[in-house]
Short mmCIF file of C-alpha atoms in Angstrom, two decimals:
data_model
loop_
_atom_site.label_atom_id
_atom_site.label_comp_id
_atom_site.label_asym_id
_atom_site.label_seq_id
_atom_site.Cartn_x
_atom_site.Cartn_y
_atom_site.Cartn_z
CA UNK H 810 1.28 29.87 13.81
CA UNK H 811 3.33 30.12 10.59
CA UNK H 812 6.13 27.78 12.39
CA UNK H 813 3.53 25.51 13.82
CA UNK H 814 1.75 24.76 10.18
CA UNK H 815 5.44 24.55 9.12
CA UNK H 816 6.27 21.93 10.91
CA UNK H 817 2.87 20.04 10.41
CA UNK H 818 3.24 20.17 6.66
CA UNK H 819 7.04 18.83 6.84
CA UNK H 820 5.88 15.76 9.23
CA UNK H 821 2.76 15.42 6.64
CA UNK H 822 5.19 15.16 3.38
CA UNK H 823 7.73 12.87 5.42
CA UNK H 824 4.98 10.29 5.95
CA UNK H 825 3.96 10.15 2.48
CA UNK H 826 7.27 9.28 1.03
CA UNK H 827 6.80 11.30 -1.59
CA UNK H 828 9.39 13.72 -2.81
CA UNK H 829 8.14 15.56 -5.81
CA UNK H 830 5.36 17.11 -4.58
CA UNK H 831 5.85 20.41 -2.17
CA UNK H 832 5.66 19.98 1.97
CA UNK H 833 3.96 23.36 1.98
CA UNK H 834 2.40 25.35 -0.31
CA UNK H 835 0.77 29.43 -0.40
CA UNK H 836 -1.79 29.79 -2.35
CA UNK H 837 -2.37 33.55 -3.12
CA UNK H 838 -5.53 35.68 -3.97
CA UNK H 839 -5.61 38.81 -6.48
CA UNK H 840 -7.77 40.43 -3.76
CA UNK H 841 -6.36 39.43 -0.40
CA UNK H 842 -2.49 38.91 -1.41
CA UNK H 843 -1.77 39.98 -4.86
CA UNK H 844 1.67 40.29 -3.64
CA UNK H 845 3.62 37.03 -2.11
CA UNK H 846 6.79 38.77 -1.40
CA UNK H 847 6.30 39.75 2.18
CA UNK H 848 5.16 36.66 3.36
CA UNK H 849 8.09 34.31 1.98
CA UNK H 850 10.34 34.35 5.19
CA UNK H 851 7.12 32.35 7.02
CA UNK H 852 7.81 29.44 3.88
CA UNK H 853 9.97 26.91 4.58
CA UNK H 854 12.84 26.27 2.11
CA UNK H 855 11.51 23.54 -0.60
CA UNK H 856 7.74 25.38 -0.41
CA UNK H 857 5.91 26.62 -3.37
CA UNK H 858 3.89 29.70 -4.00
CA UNK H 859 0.70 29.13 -6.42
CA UNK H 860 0.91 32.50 -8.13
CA UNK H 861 -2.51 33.64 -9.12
CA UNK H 862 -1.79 37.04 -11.43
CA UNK H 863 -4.74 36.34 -13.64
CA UNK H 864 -4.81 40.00 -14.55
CA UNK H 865 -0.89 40.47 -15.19
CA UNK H 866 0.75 37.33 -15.31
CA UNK H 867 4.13 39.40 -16.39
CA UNK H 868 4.14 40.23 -12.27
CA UNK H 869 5.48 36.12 -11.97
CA UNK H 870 8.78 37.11 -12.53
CA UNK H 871 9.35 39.90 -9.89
CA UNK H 872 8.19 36.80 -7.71
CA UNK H 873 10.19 34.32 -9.18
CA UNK H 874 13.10 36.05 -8.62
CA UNK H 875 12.34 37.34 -4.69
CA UNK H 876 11.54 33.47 -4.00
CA UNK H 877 14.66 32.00 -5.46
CA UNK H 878 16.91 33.30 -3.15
CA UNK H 879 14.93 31.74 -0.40
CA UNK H 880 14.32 28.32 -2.51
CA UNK H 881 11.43 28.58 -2.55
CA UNK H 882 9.59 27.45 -6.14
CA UNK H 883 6.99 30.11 -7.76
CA UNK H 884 3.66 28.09 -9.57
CA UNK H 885 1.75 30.10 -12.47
CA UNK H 886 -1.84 29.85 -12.04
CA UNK H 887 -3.31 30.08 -15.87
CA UNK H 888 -7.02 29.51 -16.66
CA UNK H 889 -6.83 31.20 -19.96
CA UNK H 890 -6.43 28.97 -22.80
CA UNK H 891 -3.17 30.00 -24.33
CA UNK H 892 0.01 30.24 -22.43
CA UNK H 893 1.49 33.82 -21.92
CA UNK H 894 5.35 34.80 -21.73
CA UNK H 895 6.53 32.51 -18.69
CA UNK H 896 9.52 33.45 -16.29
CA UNK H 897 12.63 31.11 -17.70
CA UNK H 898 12.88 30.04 -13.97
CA UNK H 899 9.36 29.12 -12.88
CA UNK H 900 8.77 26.02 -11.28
CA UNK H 901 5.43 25.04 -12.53
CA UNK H 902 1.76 25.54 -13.25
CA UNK H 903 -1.23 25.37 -11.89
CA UNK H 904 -4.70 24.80 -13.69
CA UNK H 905 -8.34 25.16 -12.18
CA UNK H 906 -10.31 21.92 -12.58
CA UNK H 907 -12.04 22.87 -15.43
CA UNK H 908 -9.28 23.99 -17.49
CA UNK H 909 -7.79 20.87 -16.87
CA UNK H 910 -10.57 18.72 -17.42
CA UNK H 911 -12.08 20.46 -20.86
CA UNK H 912 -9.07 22.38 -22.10
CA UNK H 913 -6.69 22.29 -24.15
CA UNK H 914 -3.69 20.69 -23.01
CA UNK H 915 -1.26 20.42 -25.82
CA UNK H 916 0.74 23.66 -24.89
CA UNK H 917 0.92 23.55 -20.85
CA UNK H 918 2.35 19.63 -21.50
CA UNK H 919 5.04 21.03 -23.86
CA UNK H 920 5.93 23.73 -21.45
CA UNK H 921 6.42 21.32 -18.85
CA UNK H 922 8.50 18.48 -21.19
CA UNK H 923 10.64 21.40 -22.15
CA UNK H 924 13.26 21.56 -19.36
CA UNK H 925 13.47 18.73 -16.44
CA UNK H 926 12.25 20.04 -12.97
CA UNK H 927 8.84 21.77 -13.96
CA UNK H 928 5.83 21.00 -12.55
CA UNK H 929 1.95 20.18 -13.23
CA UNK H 930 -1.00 20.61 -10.95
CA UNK H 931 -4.55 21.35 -10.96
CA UNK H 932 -7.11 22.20 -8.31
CA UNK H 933 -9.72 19.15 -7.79
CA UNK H 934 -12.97 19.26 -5.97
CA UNK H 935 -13.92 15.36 -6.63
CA UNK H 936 -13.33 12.01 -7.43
CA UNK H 937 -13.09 12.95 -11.64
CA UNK H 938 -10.82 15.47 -11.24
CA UNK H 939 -8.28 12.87 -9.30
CA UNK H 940 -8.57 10.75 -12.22
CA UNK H 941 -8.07 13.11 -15.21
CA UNK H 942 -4.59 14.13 -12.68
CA UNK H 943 -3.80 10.32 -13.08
CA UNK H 944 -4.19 10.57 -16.96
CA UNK H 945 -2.31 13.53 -17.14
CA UNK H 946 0.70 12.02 -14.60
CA UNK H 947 0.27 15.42 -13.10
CA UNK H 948 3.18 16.23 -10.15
CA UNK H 949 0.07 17.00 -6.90
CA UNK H 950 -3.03 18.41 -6.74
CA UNK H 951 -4.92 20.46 -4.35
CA UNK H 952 -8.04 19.08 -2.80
CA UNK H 953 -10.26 21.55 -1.52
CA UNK H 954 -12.20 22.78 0.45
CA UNK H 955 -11.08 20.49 2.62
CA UNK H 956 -12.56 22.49 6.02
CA UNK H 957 -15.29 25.61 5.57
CA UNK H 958 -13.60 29.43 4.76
CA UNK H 959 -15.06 32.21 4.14
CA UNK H 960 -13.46 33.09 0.96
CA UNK H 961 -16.43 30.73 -0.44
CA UNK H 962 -19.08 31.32 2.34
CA UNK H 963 -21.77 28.76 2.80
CA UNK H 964 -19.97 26.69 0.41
CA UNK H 965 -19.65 23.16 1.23
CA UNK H 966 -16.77 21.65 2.30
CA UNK H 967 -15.60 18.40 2.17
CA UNK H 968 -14.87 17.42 5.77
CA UNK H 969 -11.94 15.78 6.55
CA UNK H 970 -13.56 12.28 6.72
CA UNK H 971 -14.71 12.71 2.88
CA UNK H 972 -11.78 14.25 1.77
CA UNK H 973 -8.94 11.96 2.73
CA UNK H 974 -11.28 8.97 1.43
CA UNK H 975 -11.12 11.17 -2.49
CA UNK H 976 -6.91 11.52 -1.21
CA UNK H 977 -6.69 7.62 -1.01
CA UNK H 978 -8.17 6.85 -4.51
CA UNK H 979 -5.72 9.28 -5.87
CA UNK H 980 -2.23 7.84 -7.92
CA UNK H 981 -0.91 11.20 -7.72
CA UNK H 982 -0.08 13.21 -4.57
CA UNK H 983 -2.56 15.19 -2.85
CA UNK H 984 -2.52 18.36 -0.37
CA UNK H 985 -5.50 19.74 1.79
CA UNK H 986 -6.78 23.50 0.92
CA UNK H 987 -8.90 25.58 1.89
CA UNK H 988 -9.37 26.35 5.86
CA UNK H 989 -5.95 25.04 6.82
CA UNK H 990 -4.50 26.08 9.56
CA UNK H 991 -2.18 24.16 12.40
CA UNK H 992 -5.28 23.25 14.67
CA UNK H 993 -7.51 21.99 11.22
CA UNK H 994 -4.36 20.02 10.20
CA UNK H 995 -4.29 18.21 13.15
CA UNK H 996 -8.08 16.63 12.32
CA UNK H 997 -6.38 15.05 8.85
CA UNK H 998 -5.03 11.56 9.60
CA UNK H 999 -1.59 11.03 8.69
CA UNK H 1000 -2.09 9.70 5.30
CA UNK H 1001 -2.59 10.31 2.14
CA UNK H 1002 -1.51 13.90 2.61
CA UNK H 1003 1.81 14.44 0.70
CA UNK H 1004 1.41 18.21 2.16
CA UNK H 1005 -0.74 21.69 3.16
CA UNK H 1006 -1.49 24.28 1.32
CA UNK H 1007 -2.93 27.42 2.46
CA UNK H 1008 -3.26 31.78 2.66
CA UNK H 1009 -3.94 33.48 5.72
CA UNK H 1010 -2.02 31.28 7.88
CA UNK H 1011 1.01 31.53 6.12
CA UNK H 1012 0.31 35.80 6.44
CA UNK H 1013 -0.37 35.26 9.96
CA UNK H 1014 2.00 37.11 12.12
CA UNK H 1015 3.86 38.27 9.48
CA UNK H 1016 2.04 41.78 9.61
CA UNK H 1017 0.42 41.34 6.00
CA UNK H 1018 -2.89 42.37 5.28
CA UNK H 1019 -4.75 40.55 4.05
CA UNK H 1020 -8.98 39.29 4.15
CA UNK H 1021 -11.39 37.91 7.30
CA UNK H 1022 -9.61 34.92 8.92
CA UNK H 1023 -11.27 31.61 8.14
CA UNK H 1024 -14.13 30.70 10.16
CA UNK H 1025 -13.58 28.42 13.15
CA UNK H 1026 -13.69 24.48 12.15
CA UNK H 1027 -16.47 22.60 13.42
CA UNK H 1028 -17.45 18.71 13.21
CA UNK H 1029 -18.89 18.72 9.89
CA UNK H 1030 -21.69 15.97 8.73
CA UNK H 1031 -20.68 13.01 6.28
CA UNK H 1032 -21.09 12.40 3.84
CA UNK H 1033 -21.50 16.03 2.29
CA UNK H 1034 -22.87 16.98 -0.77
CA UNK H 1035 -20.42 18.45 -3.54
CA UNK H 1036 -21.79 21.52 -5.27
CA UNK H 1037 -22.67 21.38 -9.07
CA UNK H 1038 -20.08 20.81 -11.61
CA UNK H 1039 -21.20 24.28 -13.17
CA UNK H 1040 -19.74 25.69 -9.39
CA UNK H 1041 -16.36 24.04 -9.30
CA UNK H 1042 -14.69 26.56 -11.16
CA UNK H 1043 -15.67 29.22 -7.88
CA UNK H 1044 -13.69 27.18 -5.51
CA UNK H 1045 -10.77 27.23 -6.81
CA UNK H 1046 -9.25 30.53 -5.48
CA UNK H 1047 -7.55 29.47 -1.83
CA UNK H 1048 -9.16 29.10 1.54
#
């Protein structure tokens, strides 16, 4: 599975012309995959890894170093408002949708003018948060949930219809989360998508443990209801 999605996310990022932003991303959970490390031989070189070590952010750089012998690029997730010692080689970071629409910005945009290479991204659940990206001339974001998964059950998704609609309005480069896997991937028409980003189906066959699988996609209604702003902030842990 992990060479199928591969694949799909290369052809995805080849269409799109669009070079800064990652072909494939992992997106990891505290819970499910604290730990990257085992599953970076399934990442194809170029990938990122979304790091989210909310509770020690000091474990980046064990990561960090394990993924840049495979170049592969390691992305701090950070919600809190000030920044915390950062790895000299990280590649980015990666803000929830609130943080990035009501926070503070001053010191993540310093961070990132500091040395050439680093990135910016944010999660994004709607329309606003593709334009505060655009104000920010953010590097991608990740859309999500793009398809239903049960690390938000009953929450509800986007569809693939509504989603690459919100991917065309966007000026800066989008990738699908949340229920992606190779046979999901397949339902997203070739463009906008600059890439995929995903969890379990990057741990798939590589004998990690990790939570349930996602739930089996099914032709979703459309248009479909976003949930409240106050929610947002939930969704943004991977699918």
């Amino acid at each position: 599975m992990t060479a199928s999605l591969s694949c799909r996310a290369e052809r995805v990022h080849r269409r799109a012309g669009r070079p800064k932003a990652p072909a494939a991303v992992l997106v990891t959970d505290e819970r499910r995959l604290p730990d990257p490390r085992p599953v970076l031989p399934a990442l194809p070189r170029g990938a990122r890894v979304v790091l989210r070590a909310y509770g020690d952010p000091t474990r980046a750089g064990a990561v960090v170093a394990a993924a840049r012998r495979r170049r592969i690029g390691v992305i701090l997730a950070l919600a809190a408002p000030r920044l915390p010692p950062l790895p000299r080689d990280l590649a980015g970071i990666h803000l929830p949708q609130g943080r990035a629409c009501r926070g503070l910005m001053a010191g993540v945009l310093l961070w990132r003018r500091a040395a050439a290479g680093r990135s910016l991204s944010m999660a994004a659940h709607d329309g606003r948060a593709l334009a505060r990206a655009r104000a920010l001339r953010l590097t991608f974001v990740l859309l999500s949930p793009v398809f239903p998964t049960r690390s938000h059950p009953g929450a509800p998704a986007l569809g693939p219809l509504r989603a690459t609609l919100l991917a065309r309005t966007s000026q800066v480069p989008v990738l699908a989360l949340g229920g992606i896997t190779p046979t999901t991937a397949a339902r997203l028409p070739p463009r906008p998508w600059s890439g995929l980003a995903a969890l379990e189906s990057w741990t798939k066959n590589r004998g990690v443990r990790g939570g349930p699988a996602s739930p089996p996609s099914l032709p979703l209604p459309f248009p479909l209801p976003l949930p409240p702003e106050e929610n947002m902030e939930k969704l943004d842990s991977p699918g």
